[in-house]
Amino acid sequence: MSGKTYFKYLFKSIKENFSRLCAISLIILLGTGFIVGLQSSGPDLKATVNSYFNETNFYDISIQSNIGLNSNSEYIIKDQINNIERIDSFYQVDQFVYKNETKQEGRIIYKDLVNSGIDEFNLIDGRMPRYEDECLALQTYNESNFEISDIITFNDYNFRVVGIVKDPSYLSHNVETTTIGSGNLDGVIYIDSGIQKIEEFETPTIIKMTFKKENIESTFDESYDKFIDDKVEEINDLKEEIIEDQTQYLKYEIKVEVEKVVIEEMRNELKDQIPNITDAMLDLLINSYKEGDDFKNLVNKQTETQFKEMFAETTPSLYVLTRDENQSYATFKIDSDKIVALAAVFPIFFYGIALLVSITSVTRLVNKDRSQIGTLKSLGYSKRKIYGKYLFFGLLTSIIGTLFAIATGLFLLPTVIINIYGSLYNIFNIVFVFDTFSVLLSSLLMIVLIILTITVISFNVLKENSASLLIPKAPKAGKKILLERITFIWKLLKFKTKSMLRNVFTFKKNLIMMLIGIGGCTAILLTAFGLSDSLSVINTDQFEKIIKYDFVAQTNNIEESKKLFDEDDFLTIPSLYYEIDINKNSSIFKDYSKEDDVEAYLLGGDENLKDVIGFDESIKFDDDSVIISKQISQLLNIENGDYIYINITPSLYSSNSFEEYENVPLKVNGITTNYVSNYLYIGKNVFKDNFSKLNINSLLISTDLKGRELDDFINKISDDPLIASLSTTYSTRNIYSNILDNLTSVVILLVFLSGALIFVVIYNLVDINIDERVKEIATLRVNGYTKGESLYYIYKEIIFMSVIAILIGLLLGYFLHIFVINTISSVGLFLGDTIFYQSYLYTIAIVVIFIAITALIFIPKINKIKMNEVLKSVD
């Protein structure tokens, strides 16, 4: 055979098997593209945000103090900390403002908007301020956002918004939280300190800095975390020096004012005592008095008194915060890490099914051409040339499928997922990261295994002589199936059912492939729906059945605050509690080894806690209760009756002062479900006996108010001096709701891709099944079966195998769902493993629909079978 003739032969073979070539290529595209795409999406998402942070010089470390900072604080840090690239200090405060005379919770940032080199914003609408009464506003996505031309009023100042900006500190579109009012930040305004001088804002409250980070490519790398942790430790070593410097600075400012007051009082006293005293003589006497010890002692005493009065409820503290404490950044990390976790589990199963079906398809292609191979061998063609056809076919299908898979996987799927996340984050130009190893591994593995299969099958066939290849393989010998040996059941079956069962279980290879293909796809689809169900419980159960209160009111006078709320008859019974901040200061251990711990909130101190917390039905909360959330139980392997040990240190953000609690033993007598954060619930007696130094400092408040009425009430209460801060549950709910919306969008994408794989897999398997049964179909037609009866005879087997496959797939999907949920859950985010019955119905319906569509597609092919050609004997 000449080269030209040989290539004609190859391309004719491709034409004859074009539908199978497309099907195999599509399976490879879906399997490889999905694993490449989902594995690329997480890194691409992080690289895109990392690029945005680099472009805008997003801060690495932020320093705040509850007694403020001064200009010298910045110099202390610059002088003793190495590798600082940029450092900037500015004033920031959360306070009530009026937008066009409507009271709102606002954040004011007072800084040099032109020359600041940190957190550089993007002006997306309007212009920069030019005059003293102009400001910028952050682009937000809540109903009460600030817009161009709005008049913002506070402290007798009026500012008009002239521009809208995006700020890297506010990456997320979620509503930011605040400690004032309802707990939801309505808007942020930026005032240019280079244009408008506001004396009360001149003292900075925040210092932000960025560092020179050699050999660190991304903020999401472990090396970045290690680098920043080291810098945090260095700055923590300067805490006392900075606090002492700020203390002396504040005392100096107080002292200046005290001196003015004392001198003025002395001046007035001298005038009263000596009516005709001249100003020169008055100044001489005052200057003489100022040099004496009495004056200095008086000033120093009043200075110390005023300082103590000013910070009576405050322990001077310095907070060194990293990007992880930024609300938007932390939320984004949760989102992106879930994609990475999903990519570590889901695609492998998806890829495995595609690979298995592809190998089966190419195996069937070689076996179908046995007589053609025998003819070529008898004509003297070499094994190499005969094998070349199948090698070419395998390479063509796998390379086409893989190339399209890489293109869609590296670009299309990540773009879709990043655009989904773009609806909730300020994501600009997409950055694609090429993980060469993962792409090559998944692509080459598919190609190599398909080629290896073709090689093994081809040479097994080529080992036979031409005569045996020209004679069709004898039908598989019939034998009794297991059910046939159960005679009392077998006798009750009709003849057609018996025939169907014999065919199904005789051709075990086809049955196994149908079970793996359809069952596997069913499992993937159910897992995708189940994932959506598990995410939805946070919106429903967590914030409706478990957390029943509307907001938390923190106060320094609990009894007076109770009276304040008791005045409103629409409030349900308030519950006292003490909340340990989540800032790594409360840990639960199973034993003294402290090898593993879980950070948790501590709630307790009042028997009414059960009225605002929905415990599991089996839980009875009383004064002696020690109840932990289910994730703590799983992480530390704790059961009822086990002891846990509690370590508590004072919260950085609380005015409570107490000595550190270490290894406080408590016996667990209840484990309850909770999805967001981890909690330790303790009764009144347990609280009193073990945590007597903790001050009951907050109220959990449940109301009958909704919507705007609730907001108005919160605004009214927040103005009361008894209330230190308020935080609403719906603000937390909104944050998690938006995270879940993102993941739900990804789940919908998974459902779509799973459906596509199901269709291709079923098409391929049914095609193989029908090709292997053409003689049987022709025989049925010759024996008088109508077209409809012939179709029913074949499709009955397919339906039977599909039903078994779906049932196996549902069972497998249940366990796969649990595995995926455990993989993507994280500490503080516990996802339920329940799959709603509707998801089972949706999964079954989708698979059945695809099977039905495939069956309809093959009806013309079955009806076109030519009985004479199929049944003619081979001599």
PDB file of C-alpha atoms in Angstrom, residues 400-551:
ATOM      1  CA  ILE A 400      -7.873  17.193  19.685  1.00  0.00           C
ATOM      2  CA  GLY A 401      -9.720  16.645  22.952  1.00  0.00           C
ATOM      3  CA  THR A 402      -6.703  17.606  25.055  1.00  0.00           C
ATOM      4  CA  LEU A 403      -5.892  20.774  23.093  1.00  0.00           C
ATOM      5  CA  PHE A 404      -9.468  22.028  23.373  1.00  0.00           C
ATOM      6  CA  ALA A 405      -9.462  20.954  27.022  1.00  0.00           C
ATOM      7  CA  ILE A 406      -6.332  22.992  27.753  1.00  0.00           C
ATOM      8  CA  ALA A 407      -7.756  26.021  25.930  1.00  0.00           C
ATOM      9  CA  THR A 408     -11.089  25.872  27.756  1.00  0.00           C
ATOM     10  CA  GLY A 409      -9.556  24.738  31.013  1.00  0.00           C
ATOM     11  CA  LEU A 410      -6.889  27.418  31.195  1.00  0.00           C
ATOM     12  CA  PHE A 411      -9.012  30.303  29.946  1.00  0.00           C
ATOM     13  CA  LEU A 412     -12.744  29.684  29.559  1.00  0.00           C
ATOM     14  CA  LEU A 413     -13.641  27.957  32.841  1.00  0.00           C
ATOM     15  CA  PRO A 414     -11.458  30.225  35.036  1.00  0.00           C
ATOM     16  CA  THR A 415     -12.916  33.273  33.257  1.00  0.00           C
ATOM     17  CA  VAL A 416     -16.454  32.081  33.992  1.00  0.00           C
ATOM     18  CA  ILE A 417     -15.653  31.363  37.642  1.00  0.00           C
ATOM     19  CA  ILE A 418     -13.726  34.613  38.151  1.00  0.00           C
ATOM     20  CA  ASN A 419     -16.598  36.573  36.571  1.00  0.00           C
ATOM     21  CA  ILE A 420     -18.936  34.856  39.018  1.00  0.00           C
ATOM     22  CA  TYR A 421     -16.727  36.078  41.850  1.00  0.00           C
ATOM     23  CA  GLY A 422     -16.436  39.441  40.143  1.00  0.00           C
ATOM     24  CA  SER A 423     -20.049  40.066  41.093  1.00  0.00           C
ATOM     25  CA  LEU A 424     -18.949  40.258  44.728  1.00  0.00           C
ATOM     26  CA  TYR A 425     -15.356  41.487  44.525  1.00  0.00           C
ATOM     27  CA  ASN A 426     -13.502  44.352  42.894  1.00  0.00           C
ATOM     28  CA  ILE A 427     -11.729  42.207  40.315  1.00  0.00           C
ATOM     29  CA  PHE A 428     -10.206  43.998  37.345  1.00  0.00           C
ATOM     30  CA  ASN A 429      -7.924  42.461  34.723  1.00  0.00           C
ATOM     31  CA  ILE A 430      -7.832  38.666  34.978  1.00  0.00           C
ATOM     32  CA  VAL A 431      -4.375  37.174  35.479  1.00  0.00           C
ATOM     33  CA  PHE A 432      -3.943  33.612  34.208  1.00  0.00           C
ATOM     34  CA  VAL A 433      -1.441  31.379  35.958  1.00  0.00           C
ATOM     35  CA  PHE A 434      -0.027  28.476  33.982  1.00  0.00           C
ATOM     36  CA  ASP A 435       0.683  25.500  36.211  1.00  0.00           C
ATOM     37  CA  THR A 436       2.677  23.629  33.583  1.00  0.00           C
ATOM     38  CA  PHE A 437       3.140  20.503  35.695  1.00  0.00           C
ATOM     39  CA  SER A 438      -0.594  20.003  36.441  1.00  0.00           C
ATOM     40  CA  VAL A 439      -1.633  20.751  32.852  1.00  0.00           C
ATOM     41  CA  LEU A 440       0.949  18.417  31.318  1.00  0.00           C
ATOM     42  CA  LEU A 441       0.291  15.684  33.877  1.00  0.00           C
ATOM     43  CA  SER A 442      -3.469  15.568  33.342  1.00  0.00           C
ATOM     44  CA  SER A 443      -3.149  15.932  29.549  1.00  0.00           C
ATOM     45  CA  LEU A 444      -0.330  13.436  29.036  1.00  0.00           C
ATOM     46  CA  LEU A 445      -1.946  10.929  31.392  1.00  0.00           C
ATOM     47  CA  MET A 446      -5.084  10.891  29.251  1.00  0.00           C
ATOM     48  CA  ILE A 447      -3.111  10.594  25.991  1.00  0.00           C
ATOM     49  CA  VAL A 448      -0.687   7.949  27.279  1.00  0.00           C
ATOM     50  CA  LEU A 449      -3.397   5.719  28.762  1.00  0.00           C
ATOM     51  CA  ILE A 450      -5.486   5.850  25.587  1.00  0.00           C
ATOM     52  CA  ILE A 451      -2.454   5.073  23.396  1.00  0.00           C
ATOM     53  CA  LEU A 452      -1.368   2.326  25.779  1.00  0.00           C
ATOM     54  CA  THR A 453      -4.830   0.777  25.621  1.00  0.00           C
ATOM     55  CA  ILE A 454      -4.861   0.915  21.829  1.00  0.00           C
ATOM     56  CA  THR A 455      -1.406  -0.648  21.697  1.00  0.00           C
ATOM     57  CA  VAL A 456      -2.269  -3.533  24.013  1.00  0.00           C
ATOM     58  CA  ILE A 457      -5.615  -4.296  22.344  1.00  0.00           C
ATOM     59  CA  SER A 458      -4.210  -3.900  18.805  1.00  0.00           C
ATOM     60  CA  PHE A 459      -1.291  -6.256  19.319  1.00  0.00           C
ATOM     61  CA  ASN A 460      -3.490  -8.785  21.107  1.00  0.00           C
ATOM     62  CA  VAL A 461      -5.666  -8.858  17.985  1.00  0.00           C
ATOM     63  CA  LEU A 462      -2.676  -8.813  15.618  1.00  0.00           C
ATOM     64  CA  LYS A 463      -1.240 -11.910  17.324  1.00  0.00           C
ATOM     65  CA  GLU A 464      -4.087 -13.960  15.872  1.00  0.00           C
ATOM     66  CA  ASN A 465      -3.765 -15.446  12.375  1.00  0.00           C
ATOM     67  CA  SER A 466      -5.688 -14.062   9.415  1.00  0.00           C
ATOM     68  CA  ALA A 467      -8.128 -16.988   9.229  1.00  0.00           C
ATOM     69  CA  SER A 468      -9.326 -16.575  12.827  1.00  0.00           C
ATOM     70  CA  LEU A 469      -9.644 -12.806  12.381  1.00  0.00           C
ATOM     71  CA  LEU A 470     -11.787 -13.207   9.245  1.00  0.00           C
ATOM     72  CA  ILE A 471     -14.237 -15.364  11.135  1.00  0.00           C
ATOM     73  CA  PRO A 472     -16.395 -13.379  13.549  1.00  0.00           C
ATOM     74  CA  LYS A 473     -15.946 -14.228  17.191  1.00  0.00           C
ATOM     75  CA  ALA A 474     -18.340 -16.872  18.347  1.00  0.00           C
ATOM     76  CA  PRO A 475     -21.096 -15.522  20.543  1.00  0.00           C
ATOM     77  CA  LYS A 476     -20.412 -15.788  24.209  1.00  0.00           C
ATOM     78  CA  ALA A 477     -21.553 -19.182  25.501  1.00  0.00           C
ATOM     79  CA  GLY A 478     -24.774 -18.966  27.381  1.00  0.00           C
ATOM     80  CA  LYS A 479     -24.866 -20.002  31.002  1.00  0.00           C
ATOM     81  CA  LYS A 480     -27.180 -19.751  33.871  1.00  0.00           C
ATOM     82  CA  ILE A 481     -27.239 -16.515  35.763  1.00  0.00           C
ATOM     83  CA  LEU A 482     -27.566 -16.362  39.549  1.00  0.00           C
ATOM     84  CA  LEU A 483     -31.234 -15.400  39.465  1.00  0.00           C
ATOM     85  CA  GLU A 484     -31.970 -18.400  37.246  1.00  0.00           C
ATOM     86  CA  ARG A 485     -30.833 -20.697  40.026  1.00  0.00           C
ATOM     87  CA  ILE A 486     -33.503 -19.218  42.311  1.00  0.00           C
ATOM     88  CA  THR A 487     -36.205 -21.243  40.607  1.00  0.00           C
ATOM     89  CA  PHE A 488     -39.278 -20.038  42.500  1.00  0.00           C
ATOM     90  CA  ILE A 489     -38.575 -16.464  41.356  1.00  0.00           C
ATOM     91  CA  TRP A 490     -37.361 -17.367  37.860  1.00  0.00           C
ATOM     92  CA  LYS A 491     -40.564 -19.309  37.104  1.00  0.00           C
ATOM     93  CA  LEU A 492     -42.670 -16.216  37.775  1.00  0.00           C
ATOM     94  CA  LEU A 493     -40.867 -14.117  35.133  1.00  0.00           C
ATOM     95  CA  LYS A 494     -42.069 -13.733  31.564  1.00  0.00           C
ATOM     96  CA  PHE A 495     -39.978 -14.999  28.660  1.00  0.00           C
ATOM     97  CA  LYS A 496     -38.955 -11.515  27.456  1.00  0.00           C
ATOM     98  CA  THR A 497     -37.877 -10.539  30.979  1.00  0.00           C
ATOM     99  CA  LYS A 498     -35.819 -13.737  31.293  1.00  0.00           C
ATOM    100  CA  SER A 499     -34.172 -13.016  27.937  1.00  0.00           C
ATOM    101  CA  MET A 500     -33.420  -9.460  28.990  1.00  0.00           C
ATOM    102  CA  LEU A 501     -31.849 -10.542  32.281  1.00  0.00           C
ATOM    103  CA  ARG A 502     -29.717 -13.209  30.568  1.00  0.00           C
ATOM    104  CA  ASN A 503     -28.429 -10.697  28.035  1.00  0.00           C
ATOM    105  CA  VAL A 504     -27.647  -8.104  30.717  1.00  0.00           C
ATOM    106  CA  PHE A 505     -25.709 -10.434  32.995  1.00  0.00           C
ATOM    107  CA  THR A 506     -24.085 -12.449  30.200  1.00  0.00           C
ATOM    108  CA  PHE A 507     -22.426  -9.364  28.705  1.00  0.00           C
ATOM    109  CA  LYS A 508     -20.894  -8.292  32.038  1.00  0.00           C
ATOM    110  CA  LYS A 509     -18.424  -5.896  30.431  1.00  0.00           C
ATOM    111  CA  ASN A 510     -21.228  -3.772  29.004  1.00  0.00           C
ATOM    112  CA  LEU A 511     -23.070  -3.903  32.307  1.00  0.00           C
ATOM    113  CA  ILE A 512     -19.996  -2.831  34.273  1.00  0.00           C
ATOM    114  CA  MET A 513     -19.320   0.048  31.899  1.00  0.00           C
ATOM    115  CA  MET A 514     -22.929   1.233  32.109  1.00  0.00           C
ATOM    116  CA  LEU A 515     -22.798   1.037  35.903  1.00  0.00           C
ATOM    117  CA  ILE A 516     -19.506   2.949  36.079  1.00  0.00           C
ATOM    118  CA  GLY A 517     -20.408   5.517  33.417  1.00  0.00           C
ATOM    119  CA  ILE A 518     -24.003   6.335  34.328  1.00  0.00           C
ATOM    120  CA  GLY A 519     -23.517   5.586  38.045  1.00  0.00           C
ATOM    121  CA  GLY A 520     -20.456   7.804  38.230  1.00  0.00           C
ATOM    122  CA  CYS A 521     -22.162  10.694  36.455  1.00  0.00           C
ATOM    123  CA  THR A 522     -25.208  10.298  38.694  1.00  0.00           C
ATOM    124  CA  ALA A 523     -22.924  10.468  41.737  1.00  0.00           C
ATOM    125  CA  ILE A 524     -21.269  13.663  40.451  1.00  0.00           C
ATOM    126  CA  LEU A 525     -24.624  15.285  39.755  1.00  0.00           C
ATOM    127  CA  LEU A 526     -26.045  14.361  43.166  1.00  0.00           C
ATOM    128  CA  THR A 527     -22.880  15.668  44.843  1.00  0.00           C
ATOM    129  CA  ALA A 528     -23.256  18.988  43.028  1.00  0.00           C
ATOM    130  CA  PHE A 529     -26.897  19.330  44.118  1.00  0.00           C
ATOM    131  CA  GLY A 530     -26.017  18.124  47.620  1.00  0.00           C
ATOM    132  CA  LEU A 531     -23.295  20.734  47.875  1.00  0.00           C
ATOM    133  CA  SER A 532     -25.897  23.402  47.161  1.00  0.00           C
ATOM    134  CA  ASP A 533     -28.129  21.907  49.874  1.00  0.00           C
ATOM    135  CA  SER A 534     -25.298  21.913  52.402  1.00  0.00           C
ATOM    136  CA  LEU A 535     -24.560  25.553  51.676  1.00  0.00           C
ATOM    137  CA  SER A 536     -28.193  26.581  51.955  1.00  0.00           C
ATOM    138  CA  VAL A 537     -28.531  25.464  55.594  1.00  0.00           C
ATOM    139  CA  ILE A 538     -26.387  28.405  56.647  1.00  0.00           C
ATOM    140  CA  ASN A 539     -28.979  30.836  55.326  1.00  0.00           C
ATOM    141  CA  THR A 540     -31.921  28.888  56.692  1.00  0.00           C
ATOM    142  CA  ASP A 541     -31.046  26.900  59.812  1.00  0.00           C
ATOM    143  CA  GLN A 542     -28.137  29.014  61.132  1.00  0.00           C
ATOM    144  CA  PHE A 543     -29.831  32.408  61.071  1.00  0.00           C
ATOM    145  CA  GLU A 544     -33.413  31.292  61.621  1.00  0.00           C
ATOM    146  CA  LYS A 545     -33.384  28.199  63.824  1.00  0.00           C
ATOM    147  CA  ILE A 546     -30.043  28.419  65.690  1.00  0.00           C
ATOM    148  CA  ILE A 547     -29.394  32.163  66.061  1.00  0.00           C
ATOM    149  CA  LYS A 548     -32.744  33.606  67.104  1.00  0.00           C
ATOM    150  CA  TYR A 549     -31.576  36.993  68.324  1.00  0.00           C
ATOM    151  CA  ASP A 550     -31.442  40.117  66.154  1.00  0.00           C
ATOM    152  CA  PHE A 551     -28.421  41.905  67.561  1.00  0.00           C
TER     153      PHE A 551
END
